[in-house]
XYZ file of C-alpha atoms in Angstrom:
435
model
C 124.165 115.316 92.526
C 125.312 118.499 90.791
C 122.481 120.610 89.377
C 123.033 122.433 86.115
C 120.604 125.210 86.944
C 119.744 127.240 90.008
C 116.237 127.600 91.425
C 114.551 130.449 93.266
C 111.223 130.874 95.049
C 109.367 132.826 97.690
C 109.807 130.606 100.763
C 107.739 132.578 103.259
C 103.964 132.852 103.593
C 101.259 134.710 101.755
C 101.915 138.343 100.906
C 101.664 141.080 102.015
C 103.547 140.301 105.209
C 106.155 141.852 107.465
C 108.988 139.935 105.802
C 109.329 138.010 102.542
C 112.037 135.333 102.287
C 113.422 134.653 98.811
C 115.462 131.431 98.638
C 117.888 130.418 95.888
C 119.872 127.192 95.479
C 122.341 125.990 92.871
C 125.631 126.814 91.135
C 124.677 130.423 90.313
C 123.824 131.305 93.906
C 127.061 133.055 94.883
C 127.139 135.028 91.621
C 123.554 136.203 92.146
C 124.250 137.226 95.741
C 127.413 139.153 94.898
C 125.736 140.882 91.943
C 122.671 141.982 93.902
C 124.139 142.538 97.375
C 127.938 142.566 97.039
C 130.287 140.356 98.995
C 128.842 138.787 102.170
C 130.372 136.588 104.869
C 129.362 132.944 104.785
C 126.726 131.967 107.367
C 126.348 135.492 108.724
C 123.321 137.728 108.396
C 124.276 140.913 106.576
C 122.213 144.054 105.972
C 122.626 145.193 102.377
C 121.157 147.511 99.763
C 119.798 145.156 97.114
C 120.332 146.364 93.567
C 119.189 145.181 90.149
C 121.937 144.630 87.521
C 121.161 148.119 86.093
C 122.105 149.647 89.461
C 118.598 150.579 90.593
C 117.677 149.872 94.221
C 115.127 147.118 94.814
C 115.035 147.205 98.632
C 117.148 147.121 101.773
C 117.234 143.665 103.341
C 119.150 140.893 105.050
C 121.281 138.416 103.102
C 122.470 134.971 104.214
C 124.750 132.689 102.200
C 125.291 128.996 102.995
C 128.013 127.338 100.905
C 127.422 123.732 99.898
C 127.558 120.946 100.789
C 126.825 122.134 104.361
C 123.406 123.557 103.468
C 119.810 122.366 103.381
C 119.974 121.237 99.747
C 123.659 120.299 99.725
C 124.271 123.078 97.161
C 125.141 126.750 97.600
C 122.021 128.310 99.146
C 121.140 131.938 99.872
C 118.201 133.786 101.364
C 117.129 137.400 100.878
C 114.922 138.739 103.690
C 113.114 141.736 102.218
C 110.029 143.806 103.011
C 106.979 141.643 102.473
C 105.070 143.525 99.817
C 103.945 141.850 96.634
C 105.819 144.430 94.555
C 109.165 143.901 96.326
C 108.914 140.097 96.170
C 107.893 140.185 92.507
C 110.805 142.478 91.611
C 113.283 140.291 93.490
C 112.054 137.154 91.724
C 112.045 138.928 88.354
C 115.610 140.141 88.915
C 116.969 136.793 90.080
C 115.348 134.757 87.307
C 116.801 137.286 84.865
C 120.241 135.756 85.465
C 121.203 133.043 83.000
C 120.830 129.569 84.492
C 118.321 130.599 87.183
C 114.655 129.617 87.032
C 111.588 129.439 89.270
C 111.495 126.368 91.519
C 108.884 123.667 91.137
C 106.836 122.434 94.148
C 109.119 120.691 96.646
C 112.220 121.132 94.496
C 114.443 122.448 97.307
C 113.619 119.410 99.438
C 113.970 117.109 96.437
C 117.507 118.368 95.898
C 118.219 117.788 99.595
C 117.060 114.180 99.170
C 119.027 113.597 95.972
C 122.148 115.056 97.606
C 121.840 112.746 100.605
C 120.887 115.435 103.116
C 117.579 113.701 103.885
C 116.136 110.254 103.327
C 112.628 109.713 101.998
C 110.954 109.298 105.385
C 112.589 112.480 106.709
C 111.434 114.249 103.553
C 107.840 113.186 104.169
C 108.181 114.319 107.791
C 109.173 117.799 106.626
C 105.992 117.923 104.532
C 104.040 116.929 107.656
C 105.801 119.630 109.668
C 104.968 122.316 107.106
C 101.302 121.234 107.182
C 101.058 120.680 110.965
C 97.979 122.267 112.536
C 98.146 120.895 116.087
C 100.786 120.333 118.735
C 100.526 116.542 118.367
C 101.096 116.830 114.610
C 104.098 119.094 115.204
C 105.696 116.710 117.720
C 105.064 113.726 115.470
C 106.570 115.453 112.435
C 109.595 116.810 114.323
C 110.489 113.400 115.724
C 110.344 111.783 112.288
C 112.218 114.689 110.682
C 114.995 114.100 113.217
C 115.289 110.490 112.023
C 113.493 108.352 114.622
C 111.409 106.530 112.021
C 114.291 106.253 109.539
C 116.588 104.818 112.205
C 114.065 102.089 113.010
C 113.656 101.016 109.375
C 117.387 101.256 108.666
C 118.131 99.080 111.703
C 115.693 96.388 110.532
C 117.266 96.522 107.072
C 120.795 96.141 108.477
C 119.688 93.115 110.485
C 118.223 91.524 107.355
C 121.329 92.222 105.297
C 123.445 90.642 108.044
C 121.090 87.654 108.256
C 121.278 87.125 104.502
C 125.068 87.385 104.573
C 125.266 84.737 107.302
C 122.972 82.349 105.430
C 124.868 82.804 102.158
C 128.162 82.305 103.987
C 126.858 79.048 105.371
C 125.772 78.000 101.871
C 129.054 78.924 100.148
C 131.606 78.066 102.818
C 130.042 75.299 104.844
C 133.300 73.329 104.773
C 135.507 76.191 105.947
C 136.695 76.098 109.566
C 136.263 79.862 110.164
C 132.554 79.679 109.375
C 130.392 78.650 112.356
C 128.976 75.159 112.056
C 125.455 76.542 111.939
C 124.265 80.132 112.027
C 120.755 79.223 110.969
C 119.239 78.971 114.429
C 120.412 82.436 115.464
C 119.456 83.994 112.106
C 115.955 82.564 111.949
C 115.309 83.352 115.596
C 116.123 87.003 114.881
C 113.938 86.975 111.750
C 111.001 85.630 113.769
C 111.543 88.333 116.390
C 111.659 90.965 113.656
C 108.304 89.860 112.275
C 106.758 90.530 115.677
C 108.470 93.924 115.943
C 107.278 95.019 112.507
C 103.713 93.828 113.064
C 103.489 95.712 116.362
C 104.803 98.772 114.561
C 102.154 98.412 111.828
C 99.439 98.327 114.491
C 100.437 101.884 115.405
C 99.281 103.226 112.043
C 95.790 103.860 113.386
C 97.239 106.190 116.018
C 99.328 107.928 113.354
C 96.213 108.398 111.209
C 94.432 110.023 114.133
C 97.365 112.388 114.716
C 97.526 113.348 111.030
C 93.844 113.263 109.989
C 92.051 113.750 113.293
C 89.947 111.815 115.819
C 86.522 111.504 114.213
C 83.453 112.056 116.391
C 80.095 111.430 114.697
C 76.855 112.834 116.139
C 73.765 110.694 115.476
C 70.192 110.573 116.750
C 66.556 111.020 115.777
C 65.389 114.205 114.026
C 65.231 117.177 116.433
C 67.325 115.363 119.050
C 69.614 118.398 119.214
C 72.408 117.177 116.931
C 72.873 120.389 114.942
C 72.492 122.507 118.081
C 75.322 120.549 119.724
C 77.356 120.765 116.517
C 76.987 124.566 116.484
C 77.785 124.808 120.198
C 81.013 122.847 119.719
C 81.903 124.821 116.583
C 81.048 128.068 118.412
C 79.299 129.344 115.289
C 76.182 128.712 113.211
C 77.730 125.942 111.126
C 74.470 123.979 110.728
C 70.862 125.102 110.163
C 68.677 124.480 113.222
C 64.877 124.284 112.850
C 61.977 122.326 114.351
C 61.303 120.708 110.967
C 62.510 117.088 110.815
C 65.050 116.282 108.109
C 66.676 119.738 107.946
C 70.182 118.209 107.974
C 70.532 115.918 104.966
C 74.271 115.870 104.293
C 77.331 115.401 106.459
C 78.710 118.585 108.030
C 82.143 118.706 109.616
C 84.060 121.067 111.886
C 87.659 120.658 113.045
C 88.705 121.355 116.637
C 91.997 121.363 118.519
C 91.549 119.570 121.857
C 94.651 119.467 124.033
C 96.881 119.585 120.973
C 95.009 116.863 119.075
C 93.003 117.332 115.897
C 89.345 116.324 116.413
C 86.749 116.242 113.625
C 83.123 116.627 114.702
C 80.575 115.380 112.127
C 76.875 116.297 112.142
C 74.549 113.860 110.365
C 70.958 113.496 109.171
C 68.356 112.463 111.737
C 67.748 108.714 111.845
C 64.144 107.709 111.125
C 62.198 105.276 108.930
C 59.606 107.506 107.229
C 61.802 109.708 105.058
C 61.850 110.955 101.462
C 64.327 109.795 98.834
C 66.887 112.556 99.382
C 66.645 112.368 103.176
C 67.017 108.581 103.019
C 70.343 109.023 101.239
C 71.471 111.325 104.066
C 70.384 108.752 106.660
C 72.373 106.004 104.937
C 75.410 108.276 104.878
C 74.919 108.963 108.574
C 74.861 105.254 109.407
C 77.921 104.587 107.228
C 79.817 107.470 108.850
C 78.955 106.185 112.319
C 80.239 102.770 111.313
C 83.692 104.195 110.567
C 83.905 106.709 113.443
C 86.377 106.778 116.327
C 83.619 107.853 118.727
C 79.822 108.037 118.280
C 77.618 110.453 120.217
C 74.070 109.072 120.277
C 71.789 111.972 121.180
C 68.281 111.609 122.583
C 65.815 114.362 123.402
C 65.014 113.783 127.088
C 61.750 115.675 126.724
C 60.591 113.517 123.818
C 62.791 110.390 123.465
C 62.618 108.592 120.105
C 64.255 105.229 119.488
C 66.475 105.064 116.395
C 67.298 101.344 116.385
C 70.780 99.940 116.163
C 73.593 102.342 115.293
C 76.315 100.485 113.371
C 79.657 101.227 114.967
C 82.711 99.360 116.088
C 83.703 102.490 117.989
C 82.810 103.478 121.562
C 79.361 105.017 121.889
C 78.264 107.714 124.345
C 74.544 107.999 125.065
C 73.766 111.662 125.604
C 70.531 113.146 126.881
C 69.843 116.582 125.375
C 67.734 119.659 126.189
C 68.514 119.490 129.909
C 67.281 123.075 130.196
C 63.670 121.977 129.544
C 63.646 118.252 130.386
C 63.570 116.537 133.748
C 66.944 115.201 134.809
C 67.348 111.456 135.179
C 64.632 110.681 132.631
C 66.785 108.033 130.945
C 69.971 106.005 131.108
C 72.587 108.422 129.743
C 76.360 108.724 129.969
C 76.058 112.522 129.907
C 73.266 115.070 130.064
C 73.680 118.341 128.151
C 71.977 121.497 127.044
C 73.369 123.187 123.949
C 71.277 126.246 124.798
C 72.713 127.066 128.245
C 75.950 125.047 128.022
C 75.085 122.430 130.636
C 77.362 119.395 130.313
C 79.389 120.690 127.357
C 82.671 120.944 129.280
C 82.417 117.339 130.574
C 81.574 116.216 127.032
C 84.641 117.964 125.601
C 86.743 116.422 128.365
C 85.430 112.973 127.443
C 86.191 113.517 123.766
C 89.681 114.836 124.559
C 90.567 111.942 126.859
C 89.318 109.351 124.378
C 91.296 111.002 121.556
C 94.439 110.990 123.715
C 93.890 107.318 124.589
C 93.488 106.444 120.893
C 96.816 108.095 120.086
C 98.591 106.362 122.951
C 102.099 107.145 124.183
C 103.716 110.095 122.457
C 107.088 108.344 122.583
C 106.107 105.572 120.162
C 107.630 105.494 116.676
C 104.681 105.089 114.293
C 104.383 104.490 110.543
C 103.357 107.857 109.124
C 102.203 106.885 105.612
C 100.039 104.176 104.091
C 102.895 103.362 101.721
C 105.044 102.542 104.754
C 102.392 100.115 106.006
C 102.063 98.487 102.589
C 105.829 97.983 102.261
C 106.151 96.786 105.858
C 103.348 94.284 105.247
C 105.171 92.998 102.164
C 108.341 92.793 104.251
C 106.705 90.538 106.828
C 105.276 88.413 104.002
C 108.752 87.777 102.627
C 110.094 87.088 106.111
C 107.391 84.495 106.756
C 108.217 82.884 103.424
C 111.883 82.809 104.437
C 111.039 81.092 107.726
C 108.972 78.419 106.010
C 111.249 77.900 103.005
C 112.879 74.552 102.333
C 116.148 75.501 100.654
C 118.660 77.957 102.100
C 119.117 79.566 98.674
C 115.416 80.446 98.343
C 115.226 81.573 101.952
C 118.183 83.923 101.389
C 116.374 85.362 98.362
C 113.285 86.040 100.502
C 115.524 87.935 102.943
C 116.859 90.016 100.042
C 113.331 90.888 98.928
C 112.355 91.832 102.492
C 115.393 94.113 102.858
C 114.567 95.654 99.478
C 111.074 96.623 100.660
C 112.485 98.272 103.780
C 114.968 100.113 101.596
C 112.132 101.455 99.472
C 110.585 103.106 102.524
C 113.636 105.254 103.271
C 114.735 105.622 99.646
C 117.848 103.448 99.944
C 116.871 101.604 96.745
C 115.265 102.826 93.529
C 112.117 104.844 94.244
C 112.134 107.160 91.245
C 108.480 106.403 90.480
C 107.488 107.771 93.912
C 109.383 111.044 93.866
C 107.052 113.111 91.700
C 104.070 112.111 93.844
C 105.828 112.864 97.143
C 107.342 116.208 96.216
C 104.184 117.475 94.495
C 102.690 117.769 98.007
C 105.160 120.513 98.966
C 104.721 124.249 98.557
C 106.814 126.019 95.907
C 109.457 127.484 98.260
C 110.191 124.235 100.071
């Protein structure tokens, strides 16, 4: 794809900063570079005095020029590394957009051009967005692996197998009487299709682990009023994130803090105390607490060892840890608990964090697995297996071949090998301006 206009944006972080990186891509790139900085050597960093067209000096900075198509976007690309003040960056952007045919980039437009020019497929593009937004080591590793093509290679391989299977079936249909066509390829083709269904379904099962990597392992704290939930929440957050009083019903809404445990994102949620005699507003908080516990990855059921109060059944399909609290004032061994803690003096907090970390790591599983990273991948993969099952159970070879075509089409939509124009605006709107 050849763009008619060039785009420019600040590609580095928030200003002021030590360095500001101004990126430009498109047919006017070389002209802009030579006008502002003079002639530079391709793919070499050059220190230059940067001048406006009227000859005034903007700044002294580094200039890099990458001729297309061997660049990130596939077009001519350049970067100006200047001092990171708001005034310098604003003047650079004002000067560059003053050239005819150069405009400010839209969110994700550099990466969109890379996709349209065949430098990236759609899955790799989404992985770059994940990499830009990565907050933990697990998120970084996951995004890097997908950006390098591990996920794309898997989907492309399945698609090639389906295209080959369809070709074999159609060859059998059209040339059944020809001697150079095997007497029957059906058995081998349908055996491979059945195996592929199993492979795809096992892959889909990994989406839960991918969700935990991306969105975090959710730990919900529940218990009776004054069981020490908010005190534990504050101790884990290492700040006064929740109000702590002796009055029952102080916490009425869900409070959340995000932690990084051994490179994994963990979300700790504080909830309203569970009890029967509660006002209207508090009752809403209690219902939210029960609903949150029902969808958690791990539930911490707290009980005050000095004054234990039963809370009834806690709805949860997740593992549950029974935790005795206020160990600093209660007698040890007063109940059947998995852990005993004191948020006041720190007793048991390190073992609790270790438990949470190990359970989060177990939920993610092996770091070498290729996992579906988006819900849209899961939806298209599910449709793929539906078409494959229909192909296996079909009666005529013609209809079964059509089901194979539809299955391959859905795999192609994941990586962008077939028309996905309706998805592009949604995907690239998630990017920052300079990417």
